[in-house]
mmCIF file of C-alpha atoms in Angstrom:
data_model
loop_
_atom_site.group_PDB
_atom_site.id
_atom_site.type_symbol
_atom_site.label_atom_id
_atom_site.label_comp_id
_atom_site.label_asym_id
_atom_site.label_seq_id
_atom_site.Cartn_x
_atom_site.Cartn_y
_atom_site.Cartn_z
ATOM 1 C CA MET A 19 43.572 -28.302 9.866
ATOM 2 C CA ASP A 20 41.868 -24.932 9.773
ATOM 3 C CA ILE A 21 40.643 -24.991 13.348
ATOM 4 C CA CYS A 22 42.065 -23.623 16.596
ATOM 5 C CA SER A 23 44.301 -26.017 18.453
ATOM 6 C CA VAL A 24 43.162 -24.454 21.730
ATOM 7 C CA LYS A 25 39.612 -23.436 22.587
ATOM 8 C CA CYS A 26 39.685 -19.751 23.506
ATOM 9 C CA ILE A 27 36.590 -17.617 23.085
ATOM 10 C CA ASP A 28 37.011 -13.840 23.026
ATOM 11 C CA GLU A 29 33.720 -12.928 24.675
ATOM 12 C CA LYS A 30 34.046 -9.219 23.889
ATOM 13 C CA LYS A 31 34.540 -9.836 20.154
ATOM 14 C CA VAL A 32 31.756 -12.415 20.082
ATOM 15 C CA LYS A 33 29.283 -10.032 21.770
ATOM 16 C CA GLU A 34 30.233 -7.195 19.402
ATOM 17 C CA THR A 35 29.764 -9.425 16.359
ATOM 18 C CA VAL A 36 26.465 -10.884 17.578
ATOM 19 C CA LYS A 37 25.098 -7.321 17.781
ATOM 20 C CA THR A 38 25.887 -6.797 14.077
ATOM 21 C CA ILE A 39 24.153 -9.952 12.812
ATOM 22 C CA PRO A 40 20.771 -9.122 11.213
ATOM 23 C CA ARG A 41 17.485 -10.565 12.455
ATOM 24 C CA GLN A 42 16.680 -14.117 11.335
ATOM 25 C CA GLU A 43 13.886 -12.775 9.107
ATOM 26 C CA ASP A 44 16.341 -10.469 7.328
ATOM 27 C CA ILE A 45 18.845 -13.302 6.929
ATOM 28 C CA GLY A 46 16.124 -15.455 5.357
ATOM 29 C CA GLN A 47 15.221 -12.714 2.884
ATOM 30 C CA MET A 48 18.876 -12.166 2.024
ATOM 31 C CA ALA A 49 19.297 -15.899 1.415
ATOM 32 C CA ASP A 50 16.250 -15.858 -0.884
ATOM 33 C CA ILE A 51 17.827 -13.085 -2.970
ATOM 34 C CA PHE A 52 21.081 -15.005 -3.279
ATOM 35 C CA LYS A 53 19.170 -18.190 -4.157
ATOM 36 C CA ALA A 54 17.303 -16.344 -6.903
ATOM 37 C CA LEU A 55 20.493 -14.857 -8.293
ATOM 38 C CA SER A 56 22.284 -18.217 -8.121
ATOM 39 C CA ASP A 57 20.152 -19.444 -11.030
ATOM 40 C CA PRO A 58 22.038 -18.660 -14.274
ATOM 41 C CA SER A 59 18.815 -17.850 -16.175
ATOM 42 C CA ARG A 60 17.647 -15.342 -13.594
ATOM 43 C CA LEU A 61 21.119 -13.845 -13.241
ATOM 44 C CA ARG A 62 21.302 -13.386 -17.008
ATOM 45 C CA ILE A 63 17.951 -11.548 -16.922
ATOM 46 C CA VAL A 64 19.223 -9.264 -14.165
ATOM 47 C CA LEU A 65 22.411 -8.606 -16.144
ATOM 48 C CA ALA A 66 20.291 -7.755 -19.205
ATOM 49 C CA LEU A 67 18.432 -5.181 -17.110
ATOM 50 C CA LEU A 68 21.541 -3.722 -15.516
ATOM 51 C CA ASN A 69 21.772 -0.702 -17.823
ATOM 52 C CA GLN A 70 18.293 -0.310 -19.286
ATOM 53 C CA GLU A 71 14.753 -1.579 -19.143
ATOM 54 C CA HIS A 72 13.399 -4.168 -21.567
ATOM 55 C CA CYS A 73 10.117 -5.851 -22.377
ATOM 56 C CA VAL A 74 9.730 -9.637 -22.106
ATOM 57 C CA CYS A 75 10.203 -10.027 -25.873
ATOM 58 C CA ASP A 76 13.564 -8.252 -25.736
ATOM 59 C CA ILE A 77 14.714 -10.205 -22.689
ATOM 60 C CA ALA A 78 13.750 -13.485 -24.375
ATOM 61 C CA VAL A 79 15.959 -12.648 -27.369
ATOM 62 C CA ILE A 80 18.838 -11.427 -25.198
ATOM 63 C CA CYS A 81 18.707 -14.553 -23.032
ATOM 64 C CA ASN A 82 17.909 -16.950 -25.883
ATOM 65 C CA GLN A 83 14.839 -18.324 -24.080
ATOM 66 C CA THR A 84 11.112 -18.430 -24.698
ATOM 67 C CA GLU A 85 8.934 -15.558 -23.562
ATOM 68 C CA SER A 86 7.104 -18.003 -21.311
ATOM 69 C CA ALA A 87 10.334 -19.063 -19.582
ATOM 70 C CA ILE A 88 11.386 -15.433 -19.128
ATOM 71 C CA SER A 89 7.973 -14.484 -17.786
ATOM 72 C CA HIS A 90 8.193 -17.279 -15.208
ATOM 73 C CA GLN A 91 11.628 -16.121 -14.044
ATOM 74 C CA LEU A 92 10.495 -12.490 -13.924
ATOM 75 C CA ARG A 93 7.637 -13.447 -11.584
ATOM 76 C CA ILE A 94 10.194 -14.889 -9.151
ATOM 77 C CA LEU A 95 12.436 -11.833 -9.441
ATOM 78 C CA ARG A 96 9.485 -9.469 -8.938
ATOM 79 C CA ALA A 97 8.314 -11.334 -5.844
ATOM 80 C CA LEU A 98 11.756 -10.774 -4.308
ATOM 81 C CA LYS A 99 11.781 -7.108 -5.377
ATOM 82 C CA ILE A 100 14.834 -7.640 -7.560
ATOM 83 C CA VAL A 101 13.009 -6.317 -10.630
ATOM 84 C CA LYS A 102 9.986 -4.088 -11.117
ATOM 85 C CA ASN A 103 7.762 -3.391 -14.089
ATOM 86 C CA ARG A 104 5.807 -0.589 -15.672
ATOM 87 C CA ARG A 105 3.122 -0.686 -18.314
ATOM 88 C CA GLU A 106 3.156 1.470 -21.418
ATOM 89 C CA GLY A 107 0.030 0.685 -23.413
ATOM 90 C CA LYS A 108 0.086 -3.037 -24.111
ATOM 91 C CA ILE A 109 3.790 -3.434 -23.366
ATOM 92 C CA ILE A 110 5.254 -4.150 -19.932
ATOM 93 C CA TYR A 111 8.820 -3.000 -19.366
ATOM 94 C CA TYR A 112 11.058 -4.509 -16.702
ATOM 95 C CA SER A 113 13.957 -2.882 -14.886
ATOM 96 C CA LEU A 114 15.971 -3.461 -11.743
ATOM 97 C CA ASP A 115 14.014 -2.548 -8.651
ATOM 98 C CA ASP A 116 16.631 -0.173 -7.246
ATOM 99 C CA ASP A 117 20.292 0.806 -7.138
ATOM 100 C CA HIS A 118 20.994 -1.752 -4.409
ATOM 101 C CA VAL A 119 20.413 -4.591 -6.851
ATOM 102 C CA ALA A 120 22.705 -2.966 -9.415
ATOM 103 C CA SER A 121 25.379 -2.452 -6.747
ATOM 104 C CA LEU A 122 25.164 -6.094 -5.702
ATOM 105 C CA ILE A 123 25.590 -7.226 -9.304
ATOM 106 C CA HIS A 124 28.445 -4.792 -9.997
ATOM 107 C CA MET A 125 30.261 -5.837 -6.816
ATOM 108 C CA SER A 126 29.936 -9.548 -7.534
ATOM 109 C CA LEU A 127 31.124 -9.064 -11.121
ATOM 110 C CA LYS A 128 34.071 -7.013 -9.899
ATOM 111 C CA HIS A 129 34.891 -9.753 -7.395
ATOM 112 C CA VAL A 130 34.748 -12.460 -10.072
ATOM 113 C CA ARG A 131 37.034 -10.472 -12.367
ATOM 114 C CA HIS A 132 39.505 -9.629 -9.583
#
């Protein structure tokens, strides 16, 4: 089995590690981001936005989904600050919210390909 055969707690290590664990609120928000990105449709949208911004019409074609379905997923991603938008006339363009999101995606892709 993958458990200790003897119970021995290293109190110093435990205390050090406990200090590094984020607040419960932060953990909840992190879990929400991972939940959002665990959906293949939303992850595909994020991947489509990794290198450049796109409007909903473009994203729908790239992801082979309806504009309505994409719009629904974008609302979820915006609420979690994974993507942001900007308006240019009648067109709304979407992009990743910041470099942290891109880094997370690049790191996970690198890990998968490793």
